[in-house]
CSV table of C-alpha atoms in Angstrom, one decimal:
chain,number,residue,atom,x,y,z
A,1,UNK,CA,-3.2,-12.1,7.6
A,2,UNK,CA,-5.5,-13.1,4.8
A,3,UNK,CA,-5.8,-16.9,4.3
A,4,UNK,CA,-8.5,-17.3,1.6
A,5,UNK,CA,-10.6,-15.1,-0.6
A,6,UNK,CA,-13.7,-16.2,-2.4
A,7,UNK,CA,-15.9,-14.2,-4.7
A,8,UNK,CA,-19.4,-13.6,-3.3
A,9,UNK,CA,-22.5,-13.4,-5.6
A,10,UNK,CA,-25.8,-11.7,-4.9
A,11,UNK,CA,-28.3,-14.4,-4.0
A,12,UNK,CA,-31.1,-12.8,-6.1
A,13,UNK,CA,-29.3,-11.3,-9.1
A,14,UNK,CA,-26.3,-13.6,-9.2
A,15,UNK,CA,-24.1,-10.6,-9.7
A,16,UNK,CA,-20.6,-10.5,-8.3
A,17,UNK,CA,-21.1,-8.4,-5.2
A,18,UNK,CA,-18.0,-8.8,-3.0
A,19,UNK,CA,-15.6,-11.2,-1.3
A,20,UNK,CA,-15.8,-13.8,1.5
A,21,UNK,CA,-12.5,-13.6,3.3
A,22,UNK,CA,-10.9,-15.9,6.0
A,23,UNK,CA,-7.9,-15.1,8.1
A,24,UNK,CA,-5.0,-17.2,9.4
A,25,UNK,CA,-5.6,-18.3,13.0
A,26,UNK,CA,-9.3,-17.3,12.8
A,27,UNK,CA,-12.5,-19.2,12.0
A,28,UNK,CA,-14.3,-15.9,11.2
A,29,UNK,CA,-15.5,-15.2,7.6
A,30,UNK,CA,-15.7,-11.5,6.7
A,31,UNK,CA,-18.0,-10.3,3.9
A,32,UNK,CA,-16.3,-7.5,2.1
A,33,UNK,CA,-18.1,-5.2,-0.3
A,34,UNK,CA,-16.8,-4.0,-3.7
A,35,UNK,CA,-16.0,-0.5,-2.3
A,36,UNK,CA,-12.7,1.1,-3.0
A,37,UNK,CA,-12.7,3.1,0.2
A,38,UNK,CA,-13.2,0.0,2.3
A,39,UNK,CA,-9.8,-1.0,3.8
A,40,UNK,CA,-10.6,-4.7,3.7
A,41,UNK,CA,-11.3,-4.4,0.0
A,42,UNK,CA,-8.0,-2.5,-0.4
A,43,UNK,CA,-6.2,-5.3,1.5
A,44,UNK,CA,-7.7,-7.9,-0.8
A,45,UNK,CA,-6.4,-6.0,-3.9
A,46,UNK,CA,-2.9,-5.9,-2.4
A,47,UNK,CA,-3.2,-9.6,-1.6
A,48,UNK,CA,-4.1,-10.3,-5.2
A,49,UNK,CA,-1.3,-8.1,-6.4
A,50,UNK,CA,1.1,-10.1,-4.2
A,51,UNK,CA,0.0,-13.3,-5.9
A,52,UNK,CA,-3.1,-14.4,-3.9
A,53,UNK,CA,-5.6,-16.4,-5.8
A,54,UNK,CA,-9.3,-15.7,-5.5
A,55,UNK,CA,-11.6,-18.7,-5.5
A,56,UNK,CA,-14.5,-18.2,-7.9
A,57,UNK,CA,-17.5,-20.5,-7.9
A,58,UNK,CA,-20.2,-18.5,-9.7
A,59,UNK,CA,-23.8,-19.6,-9.3
A,60,UNK,CA,-25.2,-21.7,-12.1
B,1,UNK,CA,-11.1,28.9,34.0
B,2,UNK,CA,-7.5,28.7,35.3
B,3,UNK,CA,-8.4,31.2,38.0
B,4,UNK,CA,-11.7,30.6,39.8
B,5,UNK,CA,-11.4,33.0,42.8
B,6,UNK,CA,-11.6,36.8,42.8
B,7,UNK,CA,-8.6,37.9,44.8
B,8,UNK,CA,-6.7,41.1,44.8
B,9,UNK,CA,-3.9,39.7,42.5
B,10,UNK,CA,-6.6,38.3,40.2
B,11,UNK,CA,-8.3,41.7,39.9
B,12,UNK,CA,-4.9,43.3,39.1
B,13,UNK,CA,-4.2,40.6,36.5
B,14,UNK,CA,-7.3,41.4,34.4
B,15,UNK,CA,-6.1,40.5,31.0
B,16,UNK,CA,-8.0,37.7,29.2
B,17,UNK,CA,-5.5,35.3,27.7
B,18,UNK,CA,-5.8,31.8,26.2
B,19,UNK,CA,-4.0,30.3,29.1
B,20,UNK,CA,-6.6,31.6,31.6
B,21,UNK,CA,-9.5,30.3,29.6
B,22,UNK,CA,-7.9,27.2,28.3
B,23,UNK,CA,-10.3,24.8,30.0
B,24,UNK,CA,-12.6,23.6,27.3
B,25,UNK,CA,-11.0,25.9,24.9
B,26,UNK,CA,-11.3,24.6,21.3
B,27,UNK,CA,-13.6,21.6,21.8
B,28,UNK,CA,-12.8,18.5,19.8
B,29,UNK,CA,-9.2,19.6,19.7
B,30,UNK,CA,-8.2,16.0,20.2
B,31,UNK,CA,-7.6,14.4,16.8
B,32,UNK,CA,-7.6,11.0,18.3
B,33,UNK,CA,-10.9,9.1,18.8
B,34,UNK,CA,-11.4,7.0,21.9
B,35,UNK,CA,-8.1,8.2,23.4
B,36,UNK,CA,-9.3,7.3,26.9
B,37,UNK,CA,-9.8,3.7,25.7
B,38,UNK,CA,-13.4,3.7,27.2
B,39,UNK,CA,-15.2,2.2,24.1
B,40,UNK,CA,-14.6,-1.5,23.4
B,41,UNK,CA,-17.5,-2.8,21.2
B,42,UNK,CA,-15.6,-5.9,19.9
B,43,UNK,CA,-14.8,-7.1,23.4
B,44,UNK,CA,-12.5,-6.5,26.3
B,45,UNK,CA,-9.9,-9.3,25.8
B,46,UNK,CA,-8.3,-10.6,22.7
B,47,UNK,CA,-6.0,-13.6,23.1
B,48,UNK,CA,-3.4,-15.1,20.7
B,49,UNK,CA,-2.7,-11.9,18.9
B,50,UNK,CA,0.6,-12.3,17.0
B,51,UNK,CA,2.3,-13.0,13.7
B,52,UNK,CA,0.7,-11.4,10.7
B,53,UNK,CA,-2.2,-9.9,12.6
B,54,UNK,CA,-3.5,-6.4,12.0
B,55,UNK,CA,-6.5,-6.4,14.3
B,56,UNK,CA,-8.7,-3.7,15.8
B,57,UNK,CA,-9.3,-4.4,19.4
B,58,UNK,CA,-10.5,-1.5,21.6
B,59,UNK,CA,-12.4,0.9,19.3
B,60,UNK,CA,-10.1,2.8,16.9
B,61,UNK,CA,-7.0,1.1,18.2
B,62,UNK,CA,-5.4,-1.9,16.7
B,63,UNK,CA,-2.4,-4.2,17.2
B,64,UNK,CA,-0.3,-5.0,14.2
B,65,UNK,CA,2.7,-7.1,13.2
B,66,UNK,CA,4.6,-6.5,10.0
B,67,UNK,CA,7.6,-8.1,8.4
B,68,UNK,CA,9.0,-11.6,8.7
B,69,UNK,CA,7.5,-14.4,10.7
B,70,UNK,CA,7.5,-13.9,14.4
B,71,UNK,CA,6.6,-16.2,17.2
B,72,UNK,CA,5.6,-13.7,19.9
B,73,UNK,CA,2.0,-13.7,21.0
B,74,UNK,CA,0.0,-11.3,23.2
B,75,UNK,CA,-3.3,-10.8,24.9
B,76,UNK,CA,-4.7,-7.4,24.3
B,77,UNK,CA,-7.3,-6.1,26.8
B,78,UNK,CA,-9.2,-3.2,28.1
B,79,UNK,CA,-7.7,-2.7,31.6
B,80,UNK,CA,-8.8,-0.8,34.6
B,81,UNK,CA,-5.2,-0.1,35.6
B,82,UNK,CA,-5.0,3.7,35.0
B,83,UNK,CA,-3.0,6.6,36.2
B,84,UNK,CA,-4.2,7.8,39.6
B,85,UNK,CA,-6.1,11.0,39.9
B,86,UNK,CA,-6.2,11.8,36.2
B,87,UNK,CA,-9.9,10.9,35.5
B,88,UNK,CA,-9.3,7.9,33.4
B,89,UNK,CA,-11.2,4.6,33.9
B,90,UNK,CA,-9.7,2.4,31.2
B,91,UNK,CA,-6.5,1.7,29.5
B,92,UNK,CA,-5.2,-0.4,26.6
B,93,UNK,CA,-3.1,-3.3,27.8
B,94,UNK,CA,-0.6,-5.4,25.9
B,95,UNK,CA,0.5,-8.6,27.7
B,96,UNK,CA,3.2,-10.8,26.2
B,97,UNK,CA,2.1,-14.4,26.5
B,98,UNK,CA,4.6,-16.0,24.2
B,99,UNK,CA,8.1,-14.6,24.2
B,100,UNK,CA,10.5,-14.1,21.3
B,101,UNK,CA,14.0,-12.9,22.4
B,102,UNK,CA,15.4,-12.8,18.9
B,103,UNK,CA,13.7,-10.2,16.7
B,104,UNK,CA,14.2,-10.4,13.0
B,105,UNK,CA,15.7,-7.3,11.4
B,106,UNK,CA,12.5,-6.6,9.4
B,107,UNK,CA,10.0,-7.3,12.1
B,108,UNK,CA,8.0,-4.5,13.7
B,109,UNK,CA,5.0,-4.7,16.1
B,110,UNK,CA,2.9,-1.8,17.2
B,111,UNK,CA,-0.3,-0.4,18.6
B,112,UNK,CA,-1.8,2.1,16.2
B,113,UNK,CA,-4.7,4.3,15.2
B,114,UNK,CA,-5.5,6.2,12.0
B,115,UNK,CA,-7.2,9.5,11.1
B,116,UNK,CA,-9.3,10.5,8.1
B,117,UNK,CA,-7.8,13.2,5.9
B,118,UNK,CA,-10.9,15.3,6.0
B,119,UNK,CA,-10.4,15.7,9.8
B,120,UNK,CA,-6.9,17.1,9.3
B,121,UNK,CA,-7.4,19.9,6.8
B,122,UNK,CA,-7.3,22.6,9.5
B,123,UNK,CA,-3.6,21.7,10.1
B,124,UNK,CA,-2.9,23.4,6.8
B,125,UNK,CA,-0.2,20.9,5.9
B,126,UNK,CA,1.6,21.5,2.6
B,127,UNK,CA,1.4,25.2,3.2
B,128,UNK,CA,3.7,27.7,4.8
B,129,UNK,CA,1.1,27.9,7.6
B,130,UNK,CA,1.3,24.2,8.6
B,131,UNK,CA,0.4,23.8,12.2
B,132,UNK,CA,2.6,22.2,14.7
B,133,UNK,CA,1.2,19.3,16.7
B,134,UNK,CA,1.6,17.8,20.1
B,135,UNK,CA,1.1,14.1,21.0
B,136,UNK,CA,0.6,13.4,24.6
B,137,UNK,CA,-0.3,10.1,26.4
B,138,UNK,CA,0.1,8.2,29.6
B,139,UNK,CA,2.1,5.0,29.4
B,140,UNK,CA,3.3,2.3,31.8
B,141,UNK,CA,5.3,-0.9,31.6
B,142,UNK,CA,7.5,-3.1,33.7
B,143,UNK,CA,10.0,-2.8,30.8
B,144,UNK,CA,11.9,0.4,31.2
B,145,UNK,CA,13.9,1.9,28.3
B,146,UNK,CA,13.5,3.7,25.0
B,147,UNK,CA,10.5,3.2,22.8
B,148,UNK,CA,9.7,4.6,19.3
B,149,UNK,CA,6.5,6.3,18.2
B,150,UNK,CA,5.8,7.6,14.8
B,151,UNK,CA,3.4,9.8,12.8
B,152,UNK,CA,3.0,8.6,9.2
B,153,UNK,CA,1.5,10.7,6.5
B,154,UNK,CA,-0.2,7.8,4.7
B,155,UNK,CA,-1.0,9.4,1.4
B,156,UNK,CA,0.5,8.2,-1.9
B,157,UNK,CA,3.8,9.9,-1.0
B,158,UNK,CA,4.3,8.5,2.5
B,159,UNK,CA,6.0,10.7,5.0
B,160,UNK,CA,7.4,9.8,8.5
B,161,UNK,CA,8.1,11.7,11.6
B,162,UNK,CA,9.5,9.3,14.3
B,163,UNK,CA,10.5,10.1,17.9
B,164,UNK,CA,11.4,8.2,21.0
B,165,UNK,CA,10.1,8.3,24.6
B,166,UNK,CA,11.6,6.7,27.6
B,167,UNK,CA,9.9,4.8,30.3
B,168,UNK,CA,12.0,5.6,33.3
B,169,UNK,CA,10.3,3.8,36.2
B,170,UNK,CA,9.0,0.2,36.1
B,171,UNK,CA,5.3,-0.3,36.7
B,172,UNK,CA,4.7,3.5,37.0
B,173,UNK,CA,2.4,5.6,34.9
B,174,UNK,CA,4.3,8.4,33.1
B,175,UNK,CA,2.9,11.1,30.9
B,176,UNK,CA,4.8,11.7,27.7
B,177,UNK,CA,4.6,14.7,25.4
B,178,UNK,CA,6.1,14.8,22.0
B,179,UNK,CA,6.1,17.9,19.7
B,180,UNK,CA,5.9,17.8,15.9
B,181,UNK,CA,6.7,20.6,13.5
B,182,UNK,CA,4.1,21.0,10.8
B,183,UNK,CA,5.0,19.7,7.3
B,184,UNK,CA,5.0,22.5,4.8
B,185,UNK,CA,5.6,20.3,1.8
B,186,UNK,CA,3.2,17.4,2.0
B,187,UNK,CA,-0.5,17.5,2.9
B,188,UNK,CA,-3.4,15.2,3.6
B,189,UNK,CA,-6.1,14.4,1.0
B,190,UNK,CA,-9.5,16.0,1.9
B,191,UNK,CA,-11.4,12.7,1.9
B,192,UNK,CA,-12.4,9.8,4.1
B,193,UNK,CA,-9.2,7.8,3.5
B,194,UNK,CA,-6.5,6.8,6.0
B,195,UNK,CA,-4.3,9.9,6.0
B,196,UNK,CA,-2.4,10.0,9.3
B,197,UNK,CA,-1.2,6.9,11.2
B,198,UNK,CA,0.0,7.1,14.8
B,199,UNK,CA,2.0,4.0,15.8
B,200,UNK,CA,3.6,3.1,19.2
B,201,UNK,CA,6.3,0.5,18.6
B,202,UNK,CA,6.7,-2.3,21.1
B,203,UNK,CA,9.0,-4.6,19.1
B,204,UNK,CA,11.3,-3.4,16.3
B,205,UNK,CA,14.1,-5.2,14.5
B,206,UNK,CA,17.4,-3.5,13.6
B,207,UNK,CA,16.1,-2.7,10.1
B,208,UNK,CA,13.5,-0.5,11.7
B,209,UNK,CA,15.6,1.1,14.4
B,210,UNK,CA,19.0,1.9,12.9
B,211,UNK,CA,18.1,5.1,11.2
B,212,UNK,CA,17.2,8.5,12.5
B,213,UNK,CA,14.2,10.9,12.4
B,214,UNK,CA,13.2,14.0,14.2
B,215,UNK,CA,11.4,15.7,11.4
B,216,UNK,CA,9.1,15.0,8.5
B,217,UNK,CA,10.9,12.9,5.8
B,218,UNK,CA,10.4,10.0,3.5
B,219,UNK,CA,9.0,6.8,5.1
B,220,UNK,CA,12.4,5.1,5.3
B,221,UNK,CA,11.9,1.8,7.2
B,222,UNK,CA,15.1,2.2,9.2
B,223,UNK,CA,13.7,5.5,10.6
B,224,UNK,CA,10.4,4.1,11.7
B,225,UNK,CA,11.3,3.1,15.2
B,226,UNK,CA,14.7,4.9,15.1
B,227,UNK,CA,16.4,4.7,18.5
B,228,UNK,CA,14.1,2.1,20.0
B,229,UNK,CA,16.0,-0.3,22.3
B,230,UNK,CA,13.1,-2.2,24.1
B,231,UNK,CA,11.9,-5.5,22.9
B,232,UNK,CA,8.6,-6.0,24.7
B,233,UNK,CA,8.4,-9.6,23.5
B,234,UNK,CA,11.6,-10.8,25.3
B,235,UNK,CA,9.7,-12.1,28.3
B,236,UNK,CA,6.2,-13.3,29.1
B,237,UNK,CA,6.4,-11.1,32.2
B,238,UNK,CA,6.2,-8.0,30.0
B,239,UNK,CA,3.2,-5.8,29.7
B,240,UNK,CA,2.6,-2.3,28.4
B,241,UNK,CA,-0.3,0.1,29.0
B,242,UNK,CA,-1.5,3.3,27.3
B,243,UNK,CA,-4.3,5.7,27.9
B,244,UNK,CA,-5.1,9.4,27.6
B,245,UNK,CA,-3.9,9.7,24.0
B,246,UNK,CA,-4.3,13.1,22.6
B,247,UNK,CA,-3.0,14.7,19.4
B,248,UNK,CA,-3.7,18.4,19.0
B,249,UNK,CA,-2.6,21.4,17.0
B,250,UNK,CA,-0.2,23.7,18.9
B,251,UNK,CA,3.1,23.6,20.7
B,252,UNK,CA,2.0,22.6,24.2
B,253,UNK,CA,-0.2,19.8,25.4
B,254,UNK,CA,-3.5,20.7,27.0
B,255,UNK,CA,-5.3,18.6,29.5
B,256,UNK,CA,-6.9,15.5,28.0
B,257,UNK,CA,-10.2,16.3,26.5
B,258,UNK,CA,-12.8,14.1,28.1
B,259,UNK,CA,-15.9,13.7,25.9
B,260,UNK,CA,-19.3,12.6,27.2
B,261,UNK,CA,-19.6,8.8,26.8
B,262,UNK,CA,-22.4,9.1,24.2
B,263,UNK,CA,-20.3,11.5,22.1
B,264,UNK,CA,-17.2,9.3,22.2
B,265,UNK,CA,-19.3,6.2,21.4
B,266,UNK,CA,-21.0,7.9,18.4
B,267,UNK,CA,-17.6,8.9,17.0
B,268,UNK,CA,-16.5,5.3,17.2
B,269,UNK,CA,-19.7,4.1,15.6
B,270,UNK,CA,-18.6,5.8,12.3
B,271,UNK,CA,-15.9,3.0,12.1
B,272,UNK,CA,-17.4,0.0,13.9
B,273,UNK,CA,-20.9,-1.1,14.9
B,274,UNK,CA,-21.4,-4.3,16.8
B,275,UNK,CA,-24.9,-5.7,16.6
B,276,UNK,CA,-26.8,-8.6,18.2
B,277,UNK,CA,-26.0,-10.3,21.5
B,278,UNK,CA,-22.8,-8.2,21.7
B,279,UNK,CA,-19.7,-8.8,23.9
B,280,UNK,CA,-19.9,-5.6,25.9
B,281,UNK,CA,-23.0,-3.6,25.1
B,282,UNK,CA,-25.8,-6.1,25.7
B,283,UNK,CA,-28.3,-6.1,22.9
B,284,UNK,CA,-27.8,-3.8,19.9
B,285,UNK,CA,-30.4,-4.2,17.1
B,286,UNK,CA,-30.8,-7.8,18.4
B,287,UNK,CA,-34.5,-7.8,17.7
B,288,UNK,CA,-34.6,-5.0,15.2
B,289,UNK,CA,-34.4,-7.2,12.1
B,290,UNK,CA,-37.8,-6.9,10.6
B,291,UNK,CA,-38.2,-8.5,7.2
B,292,UNK,CA,-40.1,-10.9,5.0
B,293,UNK,CA,-39.6,-14.3,3.4
B,294,UNK,CA,-38.6,-13.4,-0.2
B,295,UNK,CA,-38.7,-17.1,-1.0
B,296,UNK,CA,-40.0,-19.9,1.2
B,297,UNK,CA,-36.6,-20.4,2.8
B,298,UNK,CA,-34.9,-17.0,2.5
B,299,UNK,CA,-35.7,-14.3,5.0
B,300,UNK,CA,-34.6,-10.8,4.0
B,301,UNK,CA,-34.1,-8.1,6.6
B,302,UNK,CA,-32.6,-4.7,6.7
B,303,UNK,CA,-31.5,-2.4,9.5
B,304,UNK,CA,-30.0,1.1,9.8
B,305,UNK,CA,-26.9,2.0,11.7
B,306,UNK,CA,-27.1,4.7,14.4
B,307,UNK,CA,-24.6,6.9,12.5
B,308,UNK,CA,-23.5,7.1,8.9
B,309,UNK,CA,-20.3,5.0,8.6
B,310,UNK,CA,-17.1,6.2,7.1
B,311,UNK,CA,-17.4,3.9,4.0
B,312,UNK,CA,-19.4,0.9,2.9
B,313,UNK,CA,-18.5,-1.5,5.7
B,314,UNK,CA,-17.5,-5.1,5.9
B,315,UNK,CA,-19.6,-7.6,7.8
B,316,UNK,CA,-18.6,-10.5,10.0
B,317,UNK,CA,-20.9,-12.8,11.9
B,318,UNK,CA,-19.4,-14.1,15.1
B,319,UNK,CA,-20.4,-17.2,17.2
B,320,UNK,CA,-19.7,-20.9,17.6
B,321,UNK,CA,-21.7,-21.8,14.4
B,322,UNK,CA,-22.6,-18.6,12.6
B,323,UNK,CA,-25.0,-20.4,10.2
B,324,UNK,CA,-27.3,-20.6,13.3
B,325,UNK,CA,-26.9,-17.0,14.4
B,326,UNK,CA,-30.5,-16.0,14.0
B,327,UNK,CA,-34.0,-17.3,14.9
B,328,UNK,CA,-36.7,-16.1,12.5
B,329,UNK,CA,-40.1,-15.6,14.2
B,330,UNK,CA,-42.9,-15.7,11.6
B,331,UNK,CA,-46.5,-17.1,11.5
B,332,UNK,CA,-46.4,-18.2,15.1
B,333,UNK,CA,-43.2,-20.2,14.7
B,334,UNK,CA,-39.5,-19.7,15.4
B,335,UNK,CA,-37.0,-21.2,12.9
B,336,UNK,CA,-33.3,-21.3,13.6
B,337,UNK,CA,-31.2,-20.2,10.6
B,338,UNK,CA,-29.1,-22.6,8.6
B,339,UNK,CA,-27.1,-19.9,6.7
B,340,UNK,CA,-26.5,-16.2,7.2
B,341,UNK,CA,-25.3,-13.8,4.6
B,342,UNK,CA,-25.5,-10.2,3.7
B,343,UNK,CA,-27.5,-8.7,0.9
B,344,UNK,CA,-27.1,-5.0,0.0
B,345,UNK,CA,-24.9,-3.0,2.2
B,346,UNK,CA,-24.0,0.7,2.3
B,347,UNK,CA,-22.7,3.3,4.7
B,348,UNK,CA,-26.2,3.7,6.2
B,349,UNK,CA,-27.7,0.2,6.3
B,350,UNK,CA,-27.2,-3.5,5.9
B,351,UNK,CA,-29.5,-6.2,4.5
B,352,UNK,CA,-29.2,-9.8,5.8
B,353,UNK,CA,-30.2,-12.9,3.9
B,354,UNK,CA,-31.1,-15.5,6.4
B,355,UNK,CA,-31.9,-19.1,5.3
B,356,UNK,CA,-34.2,-21.3,7.3
B,357,UNK,CA,-36.4,-24.3,6.9
B,358,UNK,CA,-39.4,-23.7,4.6
B,359,UNK,CA,-41.8,-21.1,5.7
B,360,UNK,CA,-44.5,-19.1,3.9
B,361,UNK,CA,-43.2,-17.1,1.0
B,362,UNK,CA,-44.2,-13.5,1.5
B,363,UNK,CA,-44.7,-13.9,5.2
B,364,UNK,CA,-43.4,-11.1,7.4
B,365,UNK,CA,-41.3,-11.8,10.4
B,366,UNK,CA,-38.7,-10.8,12.9
B,367,UNK,CA,-35.1,-12.0,12.9
B,368,UNK,CA,-33.5,-12.2,16.3
B,369,UNK,CA,-29.8,-12.8,17.0
B,370,UNK,CA,-29.4,-15.8,19.2
B,371,UNK,CA,-27.6,-15.8,22.5
B,372,UNK,CA,-23.8,-15.8,21.9
B,373,UNK,CA,-24.0,-14.5,18.4
B,374,UNK,CA,-23.3,-11.0,17.1
B,375,UNK,CA,-22.2,-9.2,14.0
B,376,UNK,CA,-19.3,-6.8,13.5
B,377,UNK,CA,-19.9,-4.1,10.9
B,378,UNK,CA,-16.7,-2.3,10.2
B,379,UNK,CA,-15.5,0.7,8.1
B,380,UNK,CA,-12.2,1.0,9.8
B,381,UNK,CA,-9.1,2.8,8.4
């Protein structure tokens, strides 16, 4: 079960490149790419559609 | 060959039939990957699995819970308890560690796997020539009774075909065979998406069991585990095993198709590749992370996967403090990482961005996964 989702930015270009996801009862952080056929990406979109809020701290 | 001795009756019976040459007939007939449960890259034991989880454990097989909050918890493991004399070495074991005797109506818990649509086109679904299928598997539990199992067409218009099987004898391996008539009305997309789900239900509330299904129909929740009476979560003494899972076209189950280990593993690698100081495979790409300091503190490294993955994968670093997962060896010094991320990633390769104390910008080096650290690269369904 998704706990938190945070936008991930490319360290060189500063472009939005994916999500950092944490899960309930887990200390692991999954890096999920912006790929529509990635099932983690699909799960994030469903989580957002169900009201989940993505944390966005873009690089300055 | 079904007949391997030349005898008088055999000479008289000289017609070549499919039944006589059935051994090894139609290789890769098993639609299921890792049906013998022999590949377990992520590890061999997973504790505390429970509410809200949807977690791949042994390769290609996951445990999932859906619906309202549930208190049951399990340990999933790769077991050496197998049916005697059948050639299997491993099984998938579910061990209830926290019981829940009262199942909410909307709760359902299952072991499942999924198949890409492009691997199902030869079934000719959505045509008048749709092939029948047979699902066979070995199963064992202390908990006798009726269990549900379902095939789900997971395309935009979901379809469900659920059946039941009965475990008759406690703590005894039993082979189950279920037949499925082909669906002439709905097909599978010809792509890399999740088209067919196979789910073995272990806990199902009344909202999932009260219906009926013995043919392809809409994915009505009440039909999903229709007829199931067992609640595997009702005691911490309960356990359930499965192995030898085979789904094939046709009307009769053939013997389980054992693949060479390397072939089986390569098929799994399309969906998951565990790298580093791995839980079960020793060292995979542990020292293969050649790269360069793009800045004085950021080491960039890229590695290829052994097979093209199903899709652009996700990446998870695993260990007690994943910021320290790597040591970078460069200019006659080793520096422990202080942050680990991924750069570009695709179905063929991944790039890591590994931060260390200051080094020489432009220096080449080698990134090594430290002991106890590994990465899970997943393009699961």
